[in-house]
């Protein structure tokens, strides 16, 4: 009789930063009913993976689930997979952290369930050839990869139903293929069709194995189907597996490998599943485009391309890499280093670094949680009584040019040479980056209506230098239909004065400003001065032409809260002694002396004070992205844009200062 083996199970993960009620919903609709159903089918072997974030939540909120899981593991019905504890994509994190996170998960599972895992889950199937030695060195014998990898590795036919070997630096690793058709189709594929697919793989020798590893969260009915539990999909398919046991044999991976030793070896290229490659394709954006259809994809994307596609992802990645260096410089205090490393690893959770499935990097709260963990790790590395505030020069974001990082007792502030902008503002008492913003990027699934809302052509940071035409409106700026009259947005500023101990950075840039059908040379000098609880930016704009300069200058400042709801965010403007609330909606005010950004969530206020009264444009920055229920809109930051009308004679200069104060309320 023709037979086939079946490895059946789920991988289950929750992002760092997910709300308790969100995880609780997944528990009640996915994890709990799944395990409850499987408990009544003890003859069906089950292979499961739970991320460390989820395991910690289950241990705290539903210890009874852990107890049942432990019982099923002890009776050899369940095989628990290891992996990197905080669910990072290994391609993004240093090798030392890869090994550490895998060992962290191994230790947790051994202590909790009494057995060391022999297999591991590869996050999002993101693979690079060097991972073979990483897993093997960590004591892992086998992993699972999408069958797309097997095709990319040159395998076909019967080899798509057998594990194979791969190798790196002499280290051997066994790889099981996961059937993509069944994985991505469940539970939309009927149980009868699943059984027929399995039957088609059966052979007289009986050495073939089909791995059906389903994403656990997909079984709750939120992805275009009715859900497997309401429709008894899981019960029906388990019953059919049991009733066809004469030819369909559920098996745990270690037991299969004891009977059938892999003989074929191959090398898998850097890849993931096919959809991931499509999502990672970078786009070259036409600044005047109104629709993502005008964006041409670069073929053959792979996961690291997300760092190119989304500059915000690259900044998180850079922060994580920099924090890794700081953590590994800690000496002589084992417990401080362990505490810092744990926060670093938490900040490596993959969900906030990319976008493909619903949410990802567009989810404000997920990015905030990553930054919070990384800032916490950095704080732990600082030795009390020894740390001295200063400005350091380092190529932080790996673009080949130095950035200037102020690190103080209560604040970090990072200056980029591109545009001379401030791109990170960490308030250390609450471990919060107020410049964790997100620009409006074109996406392939955007409609014409979404494109009409506008796409940003630059990062939403702070002290971005604009020149406007006289008739520019806030409405046109909101949808990026205005015309930039200056050439400073992407100009590299030159550092003219850098005082490490005095905590100052001075920059200059020369470009042009268009007005009256002319392009006149203009120079901007801006000086950042950092102090406890704030900073100041002093502007000097010099007219280098032979003609009088008449233009409008603006310094764009984006500040991010977790929401713009009234119970989270309040905005106020001051005119003289009078302060008025303006709210986070789009508005324009004249003769403004100061702005106050009140974040009720973190109980923090940021006050901006202008030495020269300004016209203020204030507007929310919101992105449209894919969710489980279709397209959704999410607040990312509040854009505060003070504007000044300038009239500068040839060779003359205009000066103004913006003071920033941050404090708890």
XYZ file of C-alpha atoms in Angstrom, residues 56-520:
465
model
C 5.925 34.814 28.334
C 2.391 36.153 27.904
C 0.854 32.670 28.200
C 2.927 31.936 31.283
C 1.664 35.140 32.903
C -1.961 35.200 31.719
C -2.914 31.562 31.051
C -0.635 29.186 32.917
C -3.241 26.449 32.426
C -2.402 26.477 28.705
C 1.259 25.851 29.540
C 0.197 22.986 31.828
C -1.816 21.268 29.080
C 0.989 21.813 26.578
C 3.452 20.282 29.037
C 1.228 17.231 29.501
C 0.937 16.697 25.741
C 4.706 17.048 25.366
C 5.354 14.544 28.161
C 3.177 11.921 26.443
C 5.165 12.498 23.226
C 2.205 13.854 21.284
C 3.763 17.299 20.922
C 7.206 18.299 19.688
C 8.064 21.889 20.613
C 10.367 23.756 18.266
C 13.047 26.133 19.395
C 14.344 29.160 17.546
C 15.354 32.695 18.424
C 13.460 33.670 21.590
C 12.172 37.142 20.701
C 11.352 36.116 17.141
C 13.922 38.165 15.202
C 14.702 37.703 11.543
C 18.232 36.354 11.897
C 19.416 38.242 8.814
C 19.083 41.532 10.713
C 20.862 40.716 13.954
C 24.545 40.072 14.777
C 25.736 36.465 14.917
C 26.417 36.729 18.646
C 22.771 37.663 19.244
C 21.570 34.890 16.930
C 23.354 32.283 19.017
C 22.272 33.928 22.270
C 18.597 34.139 21.360
C 18.487 30.512 20.192
C 20.108 29.375 23.433
C 17.667 31.587 25.381
C 14.731 29.729 23.808
C 16.398 26.352 24.271
C 16.925 27.026 27.975
C 13.350 28.256 28.428
C 11.823 25.167 26.782
C 14.115 22.787 28.665
C 13.220 24.322 32.030
C 9.513 24.655 31.263
C 8.863 21.355 29.480
C 11.769 19.163 30.538
C 13.231 18.561 27.076
C 15.778 20.359 24.940
C 14.356 21.147 21.478
C 16.106 19.491 18.555
C 14.322 21.498 15.868
C 13.900 25.222 15.297
C 11.490 27.555 13.574
C 12.933 29.977 11.014
C 11.149 33.307 11.386
C 9.161 34.120 8.237
C 11.247 31.486 6.394
C 13.918 34.161 5.836
C 17.044 32.221 4.909
C 20.675 33.042 4.273
C 23.267 30.286 3.669
C 25.322 31.047 6.795
C 22.356 30.217 9.036
C 23.134 26.506 8.698
C 26.218 26.832 10.890
C 24.351 29.140 13.302
C 21.626 26.579 13.989
C 24.000 23.622 14.028
C 26.372 25.344 16.455
C 23.364 25.994 18.713
C 22.568 22.277 18.918
C 19.699 22.371 16.428
C 19.361 19.288 14.203
C 16.570 20.326 11.843
C 14.511 23.284 10.624
C 11.599 23.914 8.254
C 11.676 25.990 5.063
C 8.993 26.749 2.500
C 9.096 24.448 -0.542
C 9.839 27.598 -2.571
C 13.333 27.348 -1.061
C 13.639 23.769 -2.304
C 12.771 24.859 -5.830
C 15.280 27.712 -5.580
C 17.846 25.172 -4.362
C 17.436 23.102 -7.527
C 15.208 20.345 -6.132
C 12.073 18.980 -7.777
C 9.850 15.920 -8.052
C 10.092 13.488 -5.157
C 12.771 15.592 -3.463
C 10.043 18.112 -2.632
C 8.664 15.530 -0.176
C 11.868 14.570 1.598
C 14.137 16.467 3.981
C 17.585 17.262 2.696
C 20.887 18.360 4.149
C 22.503 21.745 3.877
C 25.870 22.879 5.171
C 27.948 25.892 6.133
C 31.544 25.877 7.378
C 31.388 22.117 7.825
C 28.226 22.264 9.944
C 25.357 20.044 8.758
C 21.658 20.849 9.145
C 18.547 18.902 8.098
C 15.802 20.884 6.350
C 12.165 19.772 6.004
C 10.087 21.235 3.147
C 6.776 22.878 4.113
C 4.013 22.463 1.542
C 3.212 26.046 0.547
C -0.086 25.190 -1.179
C -1.511 23.642 1.983
C 0.182 26.096 4.361
C -1.134 29.211 2.665
C -4.494 27.662 1.763
C -5.531 26.336 5.168
C -8.254 26.485 6.300
C -9.834 27.653 3.042
C -8.972 24.301 1.452
C -11.581 21.720 2.362
C -10.498 18.707 4.456
C -11.317 16.405 1.525
C -8.996 18.365 -0.769
C -6.249 18.292 1.865
C -6.535 14.509 2.117
C -6.417 14.130 -1.665
C -3.304 16.304 -1.819
C -1.668 14.106 0.801
C -2.762 10.937 -1.008
C -1.124 12.161 -4.216
C 2.229 12.263 -2.407
C 2.042 8.665 -1.139
C 4.483 6.040 -2.470
C 5.048 2.311 -2.019
C 8.272 2.987 -0.170
C 6.489 5.312 2.237
C 9.492 7.586 2.773
C 7.843 10.811 1.659
C 6.741 13.374 4.227
C 4.410 16.339 3.832
C 4.907 19.146 6.337
C 1.719 21.091 6.989
C 2.783 23.930 9.303
C -0.005 26.501 9.533
C 0.252 30.018 10.917
C -1.753 29.694 14.119
C -3.269 33.166 13.959
C -4.714 32.478 10.488
C -7.242 30.036 11.925
C -9.529 32.567 13.587
C -11.600 33.618 10.598
C -10.116 37.084 10.015
C -8.430 36.318 6.703
C -11.303 35.913 4.314
C -12.765 32.649 5.612
C -15.212 31.588 8.311
C -12.621 30.232 10.723
C -11.739 26.607 11.293
C -13.322 26.253 14.720
C -16.806 27.547 13.978
C -16.936 25.319 10.908
C -15.259 22.334 12.615
C -12.530 22.374 9.964
C -9.880 21.199 12.386
C -12.017 18.450 13.911
C -12.972 17.177 10.474
C -9.428 17.064 9.147
C -8.122 15.392 12.310
C -10.871 12.803 12.039
C -9.912 12.113 8.428
C -6.246 11.807 9.398
C -7.192 9.280 12.078
C -9.551 7.367 9.780
C -6.881 7.084 7.070
C -4.112 5.976 9.409
C -3.360 2.866 7.334
C -1.668 5.050 4.702
C -1.465 8.526 6.313
C 0.854 8.470 9.308
C 1.278 11.568 11.519
C 4.830 11.681 12.803
C 7.138 13.907 14.812
C 10.278 15.070 12.968
C 12.817 13.229 15.200
C 10.973 9.939 14.744
C 10.913 10.368 10.977
C 14.661 11.065 10.920
C 15.360 7.906 12.904
C 13.693 5.870 10.148
C 14.759 7.816 7.064
C 18.183 9.437 7.023
C 18.457 12.326 4.505
C 20.967 11.635 1.726
C 20.506 14.551 -0.645
C 22.455 17.754 0.033
C 21.804 21.171 -1.450
C 22.448 24.845 -0.782
C 19.565 27.277 -0.530
C 20.061 30.819 -1.842
C 19.190 33.923 0.135
C 15.410 33.923 -0.086
C 12.081 33.557 1.684
C 8.627 32.525 0.504
C 7.546 34.007 -2.828
C 5.170 36.622 -1.391
C 7.898 37.949 0.896
C 10.201 38.480 -2.084
C 7.491 40.519 -3.757
C 6.802 42.600 -0.640
C 10.502 43.378 -0.188
C 10.977 44.797 -3.683
C 12.152 48.415 -3.352
C 10.368 51.108 -5.314
C 11.884 54.014 -7.180
C 9.385 56.756 -6.500
C 8.578 59.639 -8.803
C 8.265 62.614 -6.396
C 5.303 63.923 -8.395
C 3.482 60.601 -8.545
C -0.101 60.444 -7.372
C -0.328 56.682 -7.445
C 1.878 53.752 -6.551
C 1.277 52.484 -10.107
C 3.949 54.943 -11.224
C 6.490 53.184 -9.002
C 8.562 50.554 -10.767
C 9.562 47.527 -8.670
C 13.095 46.201 -8.616
C 12.807 42.429 -9.220
C 13.998 39.672 -6.888
C 13.627 41.428 -3.563
C 14.861 39.751 -0.403
C 14.366 40.618 3.241
C 17.217 43.105 3.649
C 15.637 45.205 0.902
C 13.109 46.376 3.503
C 15.953 48.467 4.929
C 16.116 50.252 1.573
C 12.399 50.379 0.898
C 11.613 51.954 4.278
C 14.228 54.395 5.662
C 12.419 54.149 8.998
C 13.271 50.448 9.112
C 16.914 51.219 8.446
C 16.990 53.702 11.338
C 15.560 51.087 13.728
C 18.087 48.588 12.397
C 20.899 51.118 12.902
C 19.710 51.829 16.451
C 19.664 48.102 17.177
C 23.164 47.568 15.787
C 24.505 50.547 17.727
C 22.849 49.319 20.922
C 24.415 45.889 20.358
C 27.844 47.543 20.405
C 27.037 49.431 23.621
C 25.767 46.293 25.365
C 28.868 44.325 24.474
C 31.116 47.072 25.825
C 29.781 46.542 29.360
C 32.516 45.061 31.522
C 32.747 43.953 35.129
C 29.023 43.848 35.926
C 27.455 40.581 34.819
C 23.922 41.415 35.927
C 23.904 44.829 34.274
C 25.088 43.276 31.031
C 22.452 40.524 31.191
C 19.698 43.092 31.804
C 20.881 45.265 28.910
C 21.161 42.258 26.600
C 17.619 41.115 27.390
C 16.234 44.529 26.403
C 18.371 44.515 23.253
C 16.977 41.126 22.266
C 13.420 42.308 22.882
C 14.094 45.191 20.513
C 15.050 42.707 17.778
C 11.496 41.317 17.440
C 10.925 41.312 13.689
C 7.361 42.579 13.201
C 8.141 46.314 13.314
C 11.018 46.146 10.821
C 9.036 45.315 7.669
C 5.660 45.333 5.987
C 3.950 42.689 3.936
C 1.353 41.063 6.070
C -1.072 43.376 7.876
C 0.538 46.131 9.892
C 4.213 45.657 10.474
C 6.257 48.835 10.322
C 3.127 50.947 9.791
C 1.854 50.018 13.257
C 2.941 52.915 15.411
C 2.810 50.973 18.690
C 5.092 48.207 17.396
C 7.844 50.657 16.458
C 7.442 52.443 19.781
C 7.958 49.145 21.632
C 11.123 48.362 19.675
C 12.593 51.791 20.382
C 11.552 51.576 24.032
C 13.444 48.307 24.500
C 16.533 49.573 22.682
C 16.573 52.804 24.695
C 16.156 50.802 27.908
C 19.127 48.657 26.912
C 21.211 51.763 26.247
C 20.269 53.253 29.625
C 21.355 50.088 31.436
C 24.779 50.219 29.754
C 25.534 53.635 31.235
C 27.508 53.380 34.441
C 26.313 55.792 37.093
C 28.801 58.431 38.117
C 31.020 57.792 35.104
C 28.843 58.626 32.096
C 29.497 62.156 30.763
C 27.096 63.845 28.292
C 28.771 64.602 24.968
C 28.407 64.639 21.189
C 30.061 61.837 19.232
C 30.614 61.499 15.482
C 29.832 58.092 13.974
C 28.368 56.631 10.792
C 25.217 55.616 12.633
C 22.972 54.626 9.716
C 25.720 53.072 7.566
C 25.410 55.512 4.663
C 29.141 56.258 4.489
C 28.800 59.680 6.165
C 29.133 60.551 9.835
C 26.135 61.500 11.935
C 26.384 63.467 15.191
C 24.884 61.897 18.286
C 24.257 63.873 21.444
C 23.944 61.555 24.430
C 22.840 63.212 27.651
C 21.609 62.163 31.059
C 17.968 62.673 30.114
C 17.971 62.943 26.325
C 19.498 61.612 23.107
C 19.393 63.774 19.982
C 20.867 62.620 16.662
C 21.757 64.986 13.794
C 22.019 63.844 10.170
C 24.117 65.606 7.558
C 21.399 65.076 4.923
C 19.264 68.167 5.278
C 20.982 68.919 8.585
C 17.921 67.362 10.220
C 17.350 65.880 13.665
C 16.292 62.256 13.148
C 16.066 60.829 16.672
C 14.951 62.456 19.914
C 14.908 60.062 22.865
C 13.526 61.197 26.195
C 15.251 58.783 28.544
C 13.008 59.010 31.656
C 10.240 57.322 29.644
C 12.389 55.515 27.011
C 10.501 57.187 24.178
C 11.690 58.351 20.755
C 9.550 61.347 19.781
C 11.002 61.239 16.249
C 9.851 57.669 15.634
C 7.781 58.779 12.658
C 6.624 57.124 9.446
C 6.418 58.738 6.025
C 3.640 58.044 3.544
C 5.092 55.479 1.148
C 3.435 54.164 -2.024
C 2.279 50.552 -1.804
C 1.197 48.235 -4.645
C -2.229 47.761 -3.058
C -2.968 51.505 -2.863
C -5.886 52.796 -4.909
C -5.982 56.025 -6.903
C -7.901 57.629 -4.034
C -5.138 56.724 -1.590
C -2.503 58.064 -3.981
C -4.392 61.354 -4.124
C -3.751 61.800 -0.385
C -0.082 62.317 -1.196
C 3.232 60.532 -0.759
C 6.212 61.949 1.079
C 9.511 62.447 -0.736
C 11.643 62.797 2.407
C 11.887 61.384 5.921
C 9.530 62.914 8.471
C 12.190 64.115 10.918
C 12.771 67.521 12.584
C 14.260 70.836 11.468
C 13.712 70.074 7.793
C 14.453 73.229 5.816
C 11.792 74.314 3.303
C 11.401 77.321 1.033
C 7.870 77.996 -0.220
C 6.356 80.055 -2.970
C 4.254 82.948 -1.711
C 0.958 81.321 -2.714
C 1.669 77.875 -1.209
C -1.197 76.549 0.927
C -1.352 74.115 3.809
C -3.792 71.981 1.801
C -1.310 71.603 -1.064
C 1.501 70.854 1.380
C -0.637 68.216 3.092
C -1.020 66.206 -0.126
C 2.479 67.106 -1.391
C 1.213 69.127 -4.361
C 3.142 72.229 -3.366
C 6.354 73.178 -5.190
C 9.567 73.223 -3.169
C 11.278 76.529 -3.991
C 14.569 75.653 -2.309
C 17.166 72.962 -2.814
C 17.929 72.098 0.805
C 15.734 69.051 1.514
C 18.296 66.483 0.374
C 21.413 68.657 0.422
C 24.329 67.379 2.483
C 25.177 69.880 5.188
C 28.829 70.341 6.100
C 29.827 70.344 9.749
C 31.794 73.519 10.437
C 32.085 73.273 14.212
C 31.818 70.177 16.346
C 32.463 70.506 20.068
C 32.195 67.162 21.796
C 32.256 68.404 25.375
C 30.449 71.706 24.712
C 27.590 69.706 23.179
C 27.270 71.775 20.023
C 27.136 70.972 16.311
C 27.212 73.698 13.648
C 26.392 72.948 10.011
C 26.161 74.906 6.775
C 24.822 74.235 3.306
C 24.705 76.221 0.086
C 22.001 75.772 -2.502
C 19.427 77.903 -4.293
C 16.028 79.465 -3.785
C 13.707 80.064 -6.723
C 11.717 83.302 -6.797
C 10.714 85.832 -9.406
C 11.823 83.362 -12.133
C 15.360 83.328 -10.718
C 17.477 80.780 -8.852
C 19.453 82.784 -6.308
